mmCIF file of C-alpha atoms in Angstrom:
data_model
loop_
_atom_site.group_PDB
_atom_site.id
_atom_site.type_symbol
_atom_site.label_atom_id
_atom_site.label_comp_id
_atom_site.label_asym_id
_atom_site.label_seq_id
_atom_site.Cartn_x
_atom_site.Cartn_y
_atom_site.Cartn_z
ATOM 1 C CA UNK X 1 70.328 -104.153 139.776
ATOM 2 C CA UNK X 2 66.587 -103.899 139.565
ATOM 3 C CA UNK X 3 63.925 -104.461 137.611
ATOM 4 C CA UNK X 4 61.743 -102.165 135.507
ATOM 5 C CA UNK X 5 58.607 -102.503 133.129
ATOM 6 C CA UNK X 6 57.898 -105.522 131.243
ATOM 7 C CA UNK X 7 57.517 -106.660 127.669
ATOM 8 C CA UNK X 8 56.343 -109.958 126.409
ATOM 9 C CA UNK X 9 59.409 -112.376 125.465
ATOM 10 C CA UNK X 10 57.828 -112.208 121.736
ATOM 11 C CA UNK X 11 57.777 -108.758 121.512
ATOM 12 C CA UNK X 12 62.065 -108.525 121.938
ATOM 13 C CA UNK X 13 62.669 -111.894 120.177
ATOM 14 C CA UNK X 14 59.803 -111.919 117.029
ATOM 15 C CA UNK X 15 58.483 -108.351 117.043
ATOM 16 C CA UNK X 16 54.865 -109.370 116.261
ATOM 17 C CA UNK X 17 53.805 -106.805 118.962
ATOM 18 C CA UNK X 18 54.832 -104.416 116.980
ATOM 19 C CA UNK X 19 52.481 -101.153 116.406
ATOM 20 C CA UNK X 20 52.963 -98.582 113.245
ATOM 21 C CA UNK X 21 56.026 -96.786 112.130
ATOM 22 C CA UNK X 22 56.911 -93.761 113.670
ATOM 23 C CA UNK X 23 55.536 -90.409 112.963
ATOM 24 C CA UNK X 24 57.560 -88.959 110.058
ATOM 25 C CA UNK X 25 59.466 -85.812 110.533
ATOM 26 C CA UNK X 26 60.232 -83.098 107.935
ATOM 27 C CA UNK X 27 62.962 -84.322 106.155
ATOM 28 C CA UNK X 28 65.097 -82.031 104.007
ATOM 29 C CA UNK X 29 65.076 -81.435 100.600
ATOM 30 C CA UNK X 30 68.072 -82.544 100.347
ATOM 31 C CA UNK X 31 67.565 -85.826 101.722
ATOM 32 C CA UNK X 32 63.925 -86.228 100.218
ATOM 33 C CA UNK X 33 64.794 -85.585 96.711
ATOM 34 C CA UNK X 34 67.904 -88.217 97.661
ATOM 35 C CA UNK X 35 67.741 -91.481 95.093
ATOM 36 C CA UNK X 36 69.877 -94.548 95.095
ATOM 37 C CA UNK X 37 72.584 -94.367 92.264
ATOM 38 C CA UNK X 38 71.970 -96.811 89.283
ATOM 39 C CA UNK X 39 75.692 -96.833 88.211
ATOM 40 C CA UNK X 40 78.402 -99.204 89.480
ATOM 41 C CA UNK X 41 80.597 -98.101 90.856
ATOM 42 C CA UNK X 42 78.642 -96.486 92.956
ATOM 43 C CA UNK X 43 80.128 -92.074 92.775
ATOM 44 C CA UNK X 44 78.847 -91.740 96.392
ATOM 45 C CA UNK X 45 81.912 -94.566 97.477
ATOM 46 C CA UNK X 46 84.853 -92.273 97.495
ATOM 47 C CA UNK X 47 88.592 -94.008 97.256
ATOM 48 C CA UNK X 48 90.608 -91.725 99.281
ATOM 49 C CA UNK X 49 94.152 -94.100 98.929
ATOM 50 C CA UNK X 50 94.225 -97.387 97.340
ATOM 51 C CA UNK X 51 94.037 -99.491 100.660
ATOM 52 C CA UNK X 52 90.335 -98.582 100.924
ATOM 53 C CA UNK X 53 89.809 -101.118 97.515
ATOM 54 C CA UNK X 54 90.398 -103.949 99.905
ATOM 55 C CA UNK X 55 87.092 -103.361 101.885
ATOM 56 C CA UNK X 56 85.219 -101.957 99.040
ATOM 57 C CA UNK X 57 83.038 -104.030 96.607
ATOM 58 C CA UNK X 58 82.047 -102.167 93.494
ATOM 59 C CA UNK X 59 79.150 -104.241 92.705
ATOM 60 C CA UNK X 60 77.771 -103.171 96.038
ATOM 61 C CA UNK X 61 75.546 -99.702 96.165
ATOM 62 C CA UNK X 62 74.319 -97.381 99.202
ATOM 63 C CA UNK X 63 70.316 -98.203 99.802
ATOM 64 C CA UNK X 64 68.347 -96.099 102.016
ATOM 65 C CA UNK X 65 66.025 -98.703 103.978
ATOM 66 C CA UNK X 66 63.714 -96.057 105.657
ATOM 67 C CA UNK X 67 63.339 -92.533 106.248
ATOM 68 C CA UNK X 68 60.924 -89.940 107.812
ATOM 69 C CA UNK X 69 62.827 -89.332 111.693
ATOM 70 C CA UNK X 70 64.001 -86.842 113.524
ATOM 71 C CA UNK X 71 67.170 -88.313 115.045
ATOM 72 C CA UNK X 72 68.463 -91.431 114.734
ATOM 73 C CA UNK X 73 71.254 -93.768 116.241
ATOM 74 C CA UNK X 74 72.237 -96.686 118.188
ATOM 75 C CA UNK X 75 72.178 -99.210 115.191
ATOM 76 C CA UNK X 76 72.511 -102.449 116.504
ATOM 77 C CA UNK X 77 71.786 -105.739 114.268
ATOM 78 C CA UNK X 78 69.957 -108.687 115.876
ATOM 79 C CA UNK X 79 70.820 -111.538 113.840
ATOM 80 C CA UNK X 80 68.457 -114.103 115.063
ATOM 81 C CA UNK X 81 65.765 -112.375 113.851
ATOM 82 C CA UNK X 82 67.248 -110.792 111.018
ATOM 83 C CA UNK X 83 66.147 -107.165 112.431
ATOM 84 C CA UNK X 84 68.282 -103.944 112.596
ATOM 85 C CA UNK X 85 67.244 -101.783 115.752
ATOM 86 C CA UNK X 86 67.551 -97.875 116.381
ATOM 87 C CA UNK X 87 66.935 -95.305 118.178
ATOM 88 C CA UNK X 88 64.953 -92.234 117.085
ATOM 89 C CA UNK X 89 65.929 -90.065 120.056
ATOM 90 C CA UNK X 90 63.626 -86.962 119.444
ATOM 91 C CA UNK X 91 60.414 -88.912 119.341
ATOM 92 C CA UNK X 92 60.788 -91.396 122.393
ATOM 93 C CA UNK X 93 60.575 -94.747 120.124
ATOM 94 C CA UNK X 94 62.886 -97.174 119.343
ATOM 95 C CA UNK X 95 62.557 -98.725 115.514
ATOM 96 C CA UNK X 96 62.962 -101.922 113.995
ATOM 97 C CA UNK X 97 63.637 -102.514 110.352
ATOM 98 C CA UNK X 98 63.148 -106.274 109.091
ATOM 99 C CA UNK X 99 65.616 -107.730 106.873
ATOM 100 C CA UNK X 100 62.953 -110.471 105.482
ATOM 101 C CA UNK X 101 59.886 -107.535 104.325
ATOM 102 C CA UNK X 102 61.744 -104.273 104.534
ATOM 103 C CA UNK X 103 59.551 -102.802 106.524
ATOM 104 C CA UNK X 104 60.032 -100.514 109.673
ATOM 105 C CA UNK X 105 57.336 -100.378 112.652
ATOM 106 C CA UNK X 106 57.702 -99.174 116.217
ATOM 107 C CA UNK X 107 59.547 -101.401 118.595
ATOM 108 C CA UNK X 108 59.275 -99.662 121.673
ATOM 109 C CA UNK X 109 57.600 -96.321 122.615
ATOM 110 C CA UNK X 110 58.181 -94.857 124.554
ATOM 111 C CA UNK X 111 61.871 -95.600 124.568
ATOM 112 C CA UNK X 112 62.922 -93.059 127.278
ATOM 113 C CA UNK X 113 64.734 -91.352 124.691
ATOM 114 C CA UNK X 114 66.939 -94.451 123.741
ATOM 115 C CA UNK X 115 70.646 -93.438 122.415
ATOM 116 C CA UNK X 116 73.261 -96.249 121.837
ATOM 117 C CA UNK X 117 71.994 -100.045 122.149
ATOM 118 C CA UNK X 118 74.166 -103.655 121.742
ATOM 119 C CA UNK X 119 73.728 -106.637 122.102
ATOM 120 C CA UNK X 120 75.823 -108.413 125.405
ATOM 121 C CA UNK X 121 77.830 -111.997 124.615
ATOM 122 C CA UNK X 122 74.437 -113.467 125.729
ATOM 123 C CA UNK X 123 72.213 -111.831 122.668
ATOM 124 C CA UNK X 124 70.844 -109.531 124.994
ATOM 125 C CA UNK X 125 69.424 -105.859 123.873
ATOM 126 C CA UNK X 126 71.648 -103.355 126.248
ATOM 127 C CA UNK X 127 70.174 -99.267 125.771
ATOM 128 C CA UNK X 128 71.273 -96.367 126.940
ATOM 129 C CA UNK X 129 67.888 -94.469 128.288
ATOM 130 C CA UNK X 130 68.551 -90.444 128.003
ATOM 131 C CA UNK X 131 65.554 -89.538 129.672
ATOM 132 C CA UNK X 132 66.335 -92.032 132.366
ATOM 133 C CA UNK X 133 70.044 -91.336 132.820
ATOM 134 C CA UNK X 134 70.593 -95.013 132.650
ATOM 135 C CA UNK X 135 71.511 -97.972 130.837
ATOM 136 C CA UNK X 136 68.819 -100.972 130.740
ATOM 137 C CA UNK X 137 69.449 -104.585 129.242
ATOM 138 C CA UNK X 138 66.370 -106.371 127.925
ATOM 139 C CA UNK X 139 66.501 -109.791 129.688
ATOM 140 C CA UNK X 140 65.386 -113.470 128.029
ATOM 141 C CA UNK X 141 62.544 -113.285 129.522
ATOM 142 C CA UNK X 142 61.446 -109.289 128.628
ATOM 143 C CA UNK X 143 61.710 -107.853 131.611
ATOM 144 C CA UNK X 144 64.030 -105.285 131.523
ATOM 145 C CA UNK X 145 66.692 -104.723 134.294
ATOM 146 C CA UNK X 146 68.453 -101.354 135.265
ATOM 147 C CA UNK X 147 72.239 -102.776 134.926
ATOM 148 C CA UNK X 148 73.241 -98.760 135.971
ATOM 149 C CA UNK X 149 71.921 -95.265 136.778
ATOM 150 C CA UNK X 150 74.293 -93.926 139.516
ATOM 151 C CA UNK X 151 77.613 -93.509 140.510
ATOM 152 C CA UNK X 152 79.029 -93.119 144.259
ATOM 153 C CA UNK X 153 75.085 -92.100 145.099
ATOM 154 C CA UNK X 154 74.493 -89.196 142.280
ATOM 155 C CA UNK X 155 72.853 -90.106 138.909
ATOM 156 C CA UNK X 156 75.203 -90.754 135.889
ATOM 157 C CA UNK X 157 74.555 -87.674 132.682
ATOM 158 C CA UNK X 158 72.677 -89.225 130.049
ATOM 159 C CA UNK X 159 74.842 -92.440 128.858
ATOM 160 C CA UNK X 160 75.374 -92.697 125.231
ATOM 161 C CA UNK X 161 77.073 -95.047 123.197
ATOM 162 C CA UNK X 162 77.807 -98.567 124.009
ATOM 163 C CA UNK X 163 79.540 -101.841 123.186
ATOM 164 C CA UNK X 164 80.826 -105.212 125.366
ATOM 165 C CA UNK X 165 83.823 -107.232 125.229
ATOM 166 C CA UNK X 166 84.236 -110.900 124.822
ATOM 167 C CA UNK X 167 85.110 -111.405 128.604
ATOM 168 C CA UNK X 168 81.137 -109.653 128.975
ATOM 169 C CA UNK X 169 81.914 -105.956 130.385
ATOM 170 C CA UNK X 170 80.044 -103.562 129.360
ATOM 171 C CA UNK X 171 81.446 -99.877 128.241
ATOM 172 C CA UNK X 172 79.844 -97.011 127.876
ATOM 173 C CA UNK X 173 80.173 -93.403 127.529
ATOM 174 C CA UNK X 174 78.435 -90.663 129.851
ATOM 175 C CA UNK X 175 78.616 -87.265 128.244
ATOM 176 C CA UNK X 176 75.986 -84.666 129.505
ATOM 177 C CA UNK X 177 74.015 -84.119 125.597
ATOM 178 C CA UNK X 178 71.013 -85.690 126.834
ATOM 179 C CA UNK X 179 70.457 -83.511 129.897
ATOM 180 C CA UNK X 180 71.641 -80.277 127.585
ATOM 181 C CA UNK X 181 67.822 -79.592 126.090
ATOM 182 C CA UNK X 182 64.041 -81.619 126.797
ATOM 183 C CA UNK X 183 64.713 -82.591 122.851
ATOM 184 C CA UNK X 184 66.550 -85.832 123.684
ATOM 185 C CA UNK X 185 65.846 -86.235 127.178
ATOM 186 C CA UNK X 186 64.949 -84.110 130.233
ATOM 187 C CA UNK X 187 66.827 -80.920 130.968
ATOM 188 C CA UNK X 188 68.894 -81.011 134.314
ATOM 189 C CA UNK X 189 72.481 -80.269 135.943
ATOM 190 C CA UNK X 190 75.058 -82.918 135.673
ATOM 191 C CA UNK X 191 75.819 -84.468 139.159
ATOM 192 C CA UNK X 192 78.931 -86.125 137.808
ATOM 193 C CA UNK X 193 81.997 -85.385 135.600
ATOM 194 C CA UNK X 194 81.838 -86.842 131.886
ATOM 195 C CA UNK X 195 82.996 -90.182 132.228
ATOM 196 C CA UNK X 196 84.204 -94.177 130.548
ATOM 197 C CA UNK X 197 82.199 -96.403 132.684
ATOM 198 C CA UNK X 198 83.075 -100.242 132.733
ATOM 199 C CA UNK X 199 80.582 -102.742 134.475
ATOM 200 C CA UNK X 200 82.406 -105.925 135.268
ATOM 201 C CA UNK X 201 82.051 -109.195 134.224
ATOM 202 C CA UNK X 202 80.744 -109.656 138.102
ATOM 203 C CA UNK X 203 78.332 -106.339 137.663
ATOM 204 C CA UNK X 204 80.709 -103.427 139.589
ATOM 205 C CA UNK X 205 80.331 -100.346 138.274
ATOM 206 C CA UNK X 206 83.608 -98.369 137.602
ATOM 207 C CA UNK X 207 84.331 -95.540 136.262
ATOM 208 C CA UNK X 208 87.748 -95.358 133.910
ATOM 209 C CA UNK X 209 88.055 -92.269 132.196
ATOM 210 C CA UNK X 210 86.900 -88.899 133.744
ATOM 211 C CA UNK X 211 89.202 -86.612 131.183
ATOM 212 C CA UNK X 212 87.207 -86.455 128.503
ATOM 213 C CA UNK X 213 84.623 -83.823 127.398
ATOM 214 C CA UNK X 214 82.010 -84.980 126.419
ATOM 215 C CA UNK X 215 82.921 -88.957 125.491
ATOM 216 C CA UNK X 216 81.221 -89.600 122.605
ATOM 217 C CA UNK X 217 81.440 -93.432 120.092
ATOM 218 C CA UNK X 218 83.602 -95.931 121.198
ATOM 219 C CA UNK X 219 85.118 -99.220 119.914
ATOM 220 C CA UNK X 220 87.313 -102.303 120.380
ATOM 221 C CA UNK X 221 89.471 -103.482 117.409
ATOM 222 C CA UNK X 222 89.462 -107.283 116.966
ATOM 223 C CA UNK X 223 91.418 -108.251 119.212
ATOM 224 C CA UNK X 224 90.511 -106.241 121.919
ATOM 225 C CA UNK X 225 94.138 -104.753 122.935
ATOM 226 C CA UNK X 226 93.116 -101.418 121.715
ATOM 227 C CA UNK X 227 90.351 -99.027 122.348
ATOM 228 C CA UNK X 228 88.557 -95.735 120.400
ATOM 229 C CA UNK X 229 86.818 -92.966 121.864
ATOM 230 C CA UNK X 230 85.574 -90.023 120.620
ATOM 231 C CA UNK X 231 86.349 -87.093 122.337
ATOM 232 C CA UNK X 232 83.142 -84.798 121.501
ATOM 233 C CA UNK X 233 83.997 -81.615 122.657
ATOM 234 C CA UNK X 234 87.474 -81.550 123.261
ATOM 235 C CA UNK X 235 89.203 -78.132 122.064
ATOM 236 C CA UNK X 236 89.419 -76.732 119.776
ATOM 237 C CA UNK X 237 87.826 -80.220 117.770
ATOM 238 C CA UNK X 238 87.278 -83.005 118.055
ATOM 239 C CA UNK X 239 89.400 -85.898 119.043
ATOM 240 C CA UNK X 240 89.662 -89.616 118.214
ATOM 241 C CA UNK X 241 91.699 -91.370 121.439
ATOM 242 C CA UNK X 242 93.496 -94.325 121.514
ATOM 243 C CA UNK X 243 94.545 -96.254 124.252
ATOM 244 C CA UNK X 244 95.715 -99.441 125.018
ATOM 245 C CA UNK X 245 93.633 -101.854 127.307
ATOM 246 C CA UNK X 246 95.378 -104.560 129.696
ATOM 247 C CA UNK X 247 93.468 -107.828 130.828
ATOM 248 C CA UNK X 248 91.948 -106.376 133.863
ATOM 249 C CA UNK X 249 90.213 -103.472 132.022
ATOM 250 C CA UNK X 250 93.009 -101.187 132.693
ATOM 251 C CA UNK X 251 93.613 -97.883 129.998
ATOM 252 C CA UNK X 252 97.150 -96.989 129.087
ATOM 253 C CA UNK X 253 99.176 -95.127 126.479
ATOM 254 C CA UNK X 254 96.322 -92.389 125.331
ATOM 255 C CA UNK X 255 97.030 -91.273 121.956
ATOM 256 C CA UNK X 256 95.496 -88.517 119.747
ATOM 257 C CA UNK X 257 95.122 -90.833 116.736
ATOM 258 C CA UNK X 258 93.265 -87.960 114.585
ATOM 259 C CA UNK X 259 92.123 -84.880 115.072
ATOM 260 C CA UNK X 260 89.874 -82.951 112.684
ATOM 261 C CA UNK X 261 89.574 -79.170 111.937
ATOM 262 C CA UNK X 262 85.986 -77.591 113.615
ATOM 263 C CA UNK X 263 84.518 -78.033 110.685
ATOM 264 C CA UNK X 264 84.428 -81.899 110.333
ATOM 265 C CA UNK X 265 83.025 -83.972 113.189
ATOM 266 C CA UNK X 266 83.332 -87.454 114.792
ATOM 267 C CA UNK X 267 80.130 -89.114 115.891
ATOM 268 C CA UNK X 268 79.286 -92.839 116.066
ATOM 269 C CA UNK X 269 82.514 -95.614 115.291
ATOM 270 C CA UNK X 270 82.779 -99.094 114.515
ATOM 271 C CA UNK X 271 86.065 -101.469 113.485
ATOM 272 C CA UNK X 272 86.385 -103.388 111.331
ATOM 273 C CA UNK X 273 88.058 -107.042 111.370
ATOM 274 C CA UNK X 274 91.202 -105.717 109.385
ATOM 275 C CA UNK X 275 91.230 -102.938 111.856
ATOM 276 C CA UNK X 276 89.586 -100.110 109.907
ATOM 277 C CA UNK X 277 87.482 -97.413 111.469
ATOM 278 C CA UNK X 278 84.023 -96.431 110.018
ATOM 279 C CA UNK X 279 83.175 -93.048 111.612
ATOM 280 C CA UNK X 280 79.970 -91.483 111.608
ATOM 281 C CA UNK X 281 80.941 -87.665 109.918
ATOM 282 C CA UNK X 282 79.553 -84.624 109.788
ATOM 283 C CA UNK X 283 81.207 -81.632 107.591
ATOM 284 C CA UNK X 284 79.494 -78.440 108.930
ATOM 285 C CA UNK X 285 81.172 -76.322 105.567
ATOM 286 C CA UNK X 286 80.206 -78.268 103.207
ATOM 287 C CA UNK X 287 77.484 -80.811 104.336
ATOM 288 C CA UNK X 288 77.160 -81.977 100.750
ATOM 289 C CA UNK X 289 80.338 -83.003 99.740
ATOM 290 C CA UNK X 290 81.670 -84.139 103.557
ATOM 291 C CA UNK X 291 78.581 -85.815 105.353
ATOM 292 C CA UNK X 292 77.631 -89.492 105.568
ATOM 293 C CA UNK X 293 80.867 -92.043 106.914
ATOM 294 C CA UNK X 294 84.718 -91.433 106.781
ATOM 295 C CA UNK X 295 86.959 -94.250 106.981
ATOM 296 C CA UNK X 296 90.521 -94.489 108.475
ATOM 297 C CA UNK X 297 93.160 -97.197 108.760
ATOM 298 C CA UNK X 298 94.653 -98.554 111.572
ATOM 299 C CA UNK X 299 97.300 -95.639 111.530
ATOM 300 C CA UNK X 300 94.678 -92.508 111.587
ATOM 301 C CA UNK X 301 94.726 -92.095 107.256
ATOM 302 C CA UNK X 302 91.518 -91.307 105.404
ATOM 303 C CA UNK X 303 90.909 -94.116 102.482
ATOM 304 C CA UNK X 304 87.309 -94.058 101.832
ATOM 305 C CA UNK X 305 84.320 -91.922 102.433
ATOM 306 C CA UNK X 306 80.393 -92.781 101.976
ATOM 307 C CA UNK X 307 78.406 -89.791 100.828
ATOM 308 C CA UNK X 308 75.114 -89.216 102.356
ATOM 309 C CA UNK X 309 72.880 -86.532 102.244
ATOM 310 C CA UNK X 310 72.365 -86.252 105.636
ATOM 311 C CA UNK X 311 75.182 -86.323 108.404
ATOM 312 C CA UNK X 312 75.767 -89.666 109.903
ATOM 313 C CA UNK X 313 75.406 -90.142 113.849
ATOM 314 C CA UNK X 314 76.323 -93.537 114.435
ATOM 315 C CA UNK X 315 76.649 -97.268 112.451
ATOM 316 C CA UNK X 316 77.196 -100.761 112.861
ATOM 317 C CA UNK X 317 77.596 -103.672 110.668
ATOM 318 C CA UNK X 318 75.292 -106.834 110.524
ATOM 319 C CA UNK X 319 73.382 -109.033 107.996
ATOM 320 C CA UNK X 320 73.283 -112.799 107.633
ATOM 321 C CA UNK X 321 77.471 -112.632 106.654
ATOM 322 C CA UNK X 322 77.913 -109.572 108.981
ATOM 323 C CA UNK X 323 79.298 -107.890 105.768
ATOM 324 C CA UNK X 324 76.487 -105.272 105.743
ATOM 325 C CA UNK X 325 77.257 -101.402 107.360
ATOM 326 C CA UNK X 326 74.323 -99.588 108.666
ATOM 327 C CA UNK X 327 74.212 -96.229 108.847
ATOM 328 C CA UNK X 328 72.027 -93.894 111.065
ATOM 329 C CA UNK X 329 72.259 -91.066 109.548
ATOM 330 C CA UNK X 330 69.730 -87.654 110.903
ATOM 331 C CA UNK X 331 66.203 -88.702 109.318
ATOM 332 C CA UNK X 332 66.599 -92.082 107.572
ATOM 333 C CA UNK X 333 68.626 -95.414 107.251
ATOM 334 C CA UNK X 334 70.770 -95.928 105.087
ATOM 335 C CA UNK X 335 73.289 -99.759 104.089
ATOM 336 C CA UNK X 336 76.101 -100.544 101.998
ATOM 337 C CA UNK X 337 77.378 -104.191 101.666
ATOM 338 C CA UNK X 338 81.393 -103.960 102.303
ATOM 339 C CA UNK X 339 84.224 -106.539 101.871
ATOM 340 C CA UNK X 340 84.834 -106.731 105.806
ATOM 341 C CA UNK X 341 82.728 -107.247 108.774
ATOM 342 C CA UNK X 342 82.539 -105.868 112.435
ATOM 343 C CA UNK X 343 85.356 -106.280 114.905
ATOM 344 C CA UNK X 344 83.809 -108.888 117.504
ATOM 345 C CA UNK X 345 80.808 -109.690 115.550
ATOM 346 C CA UNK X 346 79.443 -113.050 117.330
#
């Protein structure tokens, strides 16, 4: 470990650093002529089978808290200061949205292309740096440490999504998208295979999975016994793994828990406490009708599915009562109070 740049312990913890918004992007018609609904039930909240009515409030409506990016994801909510942080890939910043005013500013810029971000057991900001090929954690103090950027001496893809464990390893996924174009990152040849990476509790590196393509969201239901990944270029579509996880970190028993046609698309996923997923979705047919969140049971069904006008990368859930999904969805933010919180929400 080593460590990088600085930033001032107020900047991370109380944002008053923080500089204007980011530059706006064109947004599509589609999602600029979007508006909230003014009927409850809300007609964007699909019920797909009647188990979804357990999670569901109908008093509850989808909001669009800010708009105007080019790419976003890596939701993460930071409940002490009652902020929502993302990344806007495209245009090098990560962006803060405050709870208390509403309002979104620039957290950091440049962000080195920042992907996925969470928060370890000890509140502190972990990223996944595209342009970098790393993943950093924002310390206490500001200063933010390099926790991994190589692997057996050659540098790791461009890590992407994120997420801990109660026993404090750190997962992540290395698929090569970053390195693909100079949109998200900086154009280059892979040096590894796509991989699962766990760093220990004691700060090894290892590497679990290397038979993926392109390992995309990931997850841990409540209890930790069982873990997601997204498979993002498996063939002919996309996959959704399962597998179960022993004490010492250990994968067993993969299963193909759903599989979509090519025309619908995992992204970003979170679980739920009752052992839901909430999938960020993408429906290249029929972007209108498809795009925005699809959610499955423990067993791989569809019973519920948020419309959105754009196609949703990546979510997370948060707010005082961690009842409150986020959604990153291509230009803006969107939120949607639920009857359920976040798997391993502290």
């Amino acid at each position: 470990m080593h460590n990088d740049r600085n930033i001032t312990r107020r900047h991370f913890f109380t944002g008053l650093a923080i500089t204007a918004t980011a530059a706006a992007a064109s947004v599509p018609a589609r999602a600029a002529g979007w508006e909230p609904s003014l009927r409850y039930p809300d007609p964007l909240i699909k019920i797909l089978d009647p188990e979804f009515m357990k999670v569901w409030l109908p008093a509850a409506s989808v909001e669009r808290l800010s708009t105007g990016f080019r790419w976003t994801e890596g939701p993460v909510w930071v409940g002490d200061g009652q902020y929502l942080l993302f990344s806007d890939i495209p245009n090098n910043k990560m962006m803060r949205w405050d709870e208390i005013t509403g309002q979104t500013a620039v957290f950091r810029s440049p962000s080195e292309n920042s992907n996925g971000n969470a928060l370890d057991r000890q509140g502190r900001l972990l990223t996944c740096e595209s342009r970098r090929r790393r993943v950093t954690r924002t310390e206490h103090s500001g200063e933010i440490t390099v926790i991994a950027d190589s692997f057996e001496g050659k540098k790791l893809n461009s890590p992407n999504d994120i997420t801990c464990t109660s026993d404090g390893a750190i997962w992540f996924t290395d698929p090569p998208f970053g390195i693909s174009s100079n949109y998200e990152g900086i154009k280059a040849s892979s040096e590894l295979p796509d991989a699962l990476y766990r760093i220990t509790p004691q700060g090894e590196l290892m590497r679990v999975l290397d038979d993926l393509a392109a390992p995309n969201g990931l997850c841990f239901t409540q209890d930790e016994k069982t873990l997601y990944v997204v498979e993002g270029r498996a063939k002919p579509n996309r996959i959704l793994w399962a597998f179960d996880v022993s004490a010492d970190g250990s994968l067993s028993n993969k299963r193909n828990l759903i599989q979509e046609d090519g025309e619908r698309a995992f992204d970003g996923i979170k679980c739920d406490v009752d052992g839901n997923l909430w999938c960020g979705w993408g429906n290249l047919k029929n972007p209108v009708e498809g795009d925005g969140v699809m959610i499955f049971n423990p067993e791989g069904k569809k019973i519920g599915h948020i419309s959105l006008p754009e196609r949703c990368a990546n979510l997370c859930f948060g707010g005082l009562m961690g009842n409150r999904l986020f959604m990153a969805a291509g230009h803006s933010i969107y939120s949607l109070y639920v009857n359920t919180k976040g798997a391993g929400l502290l």
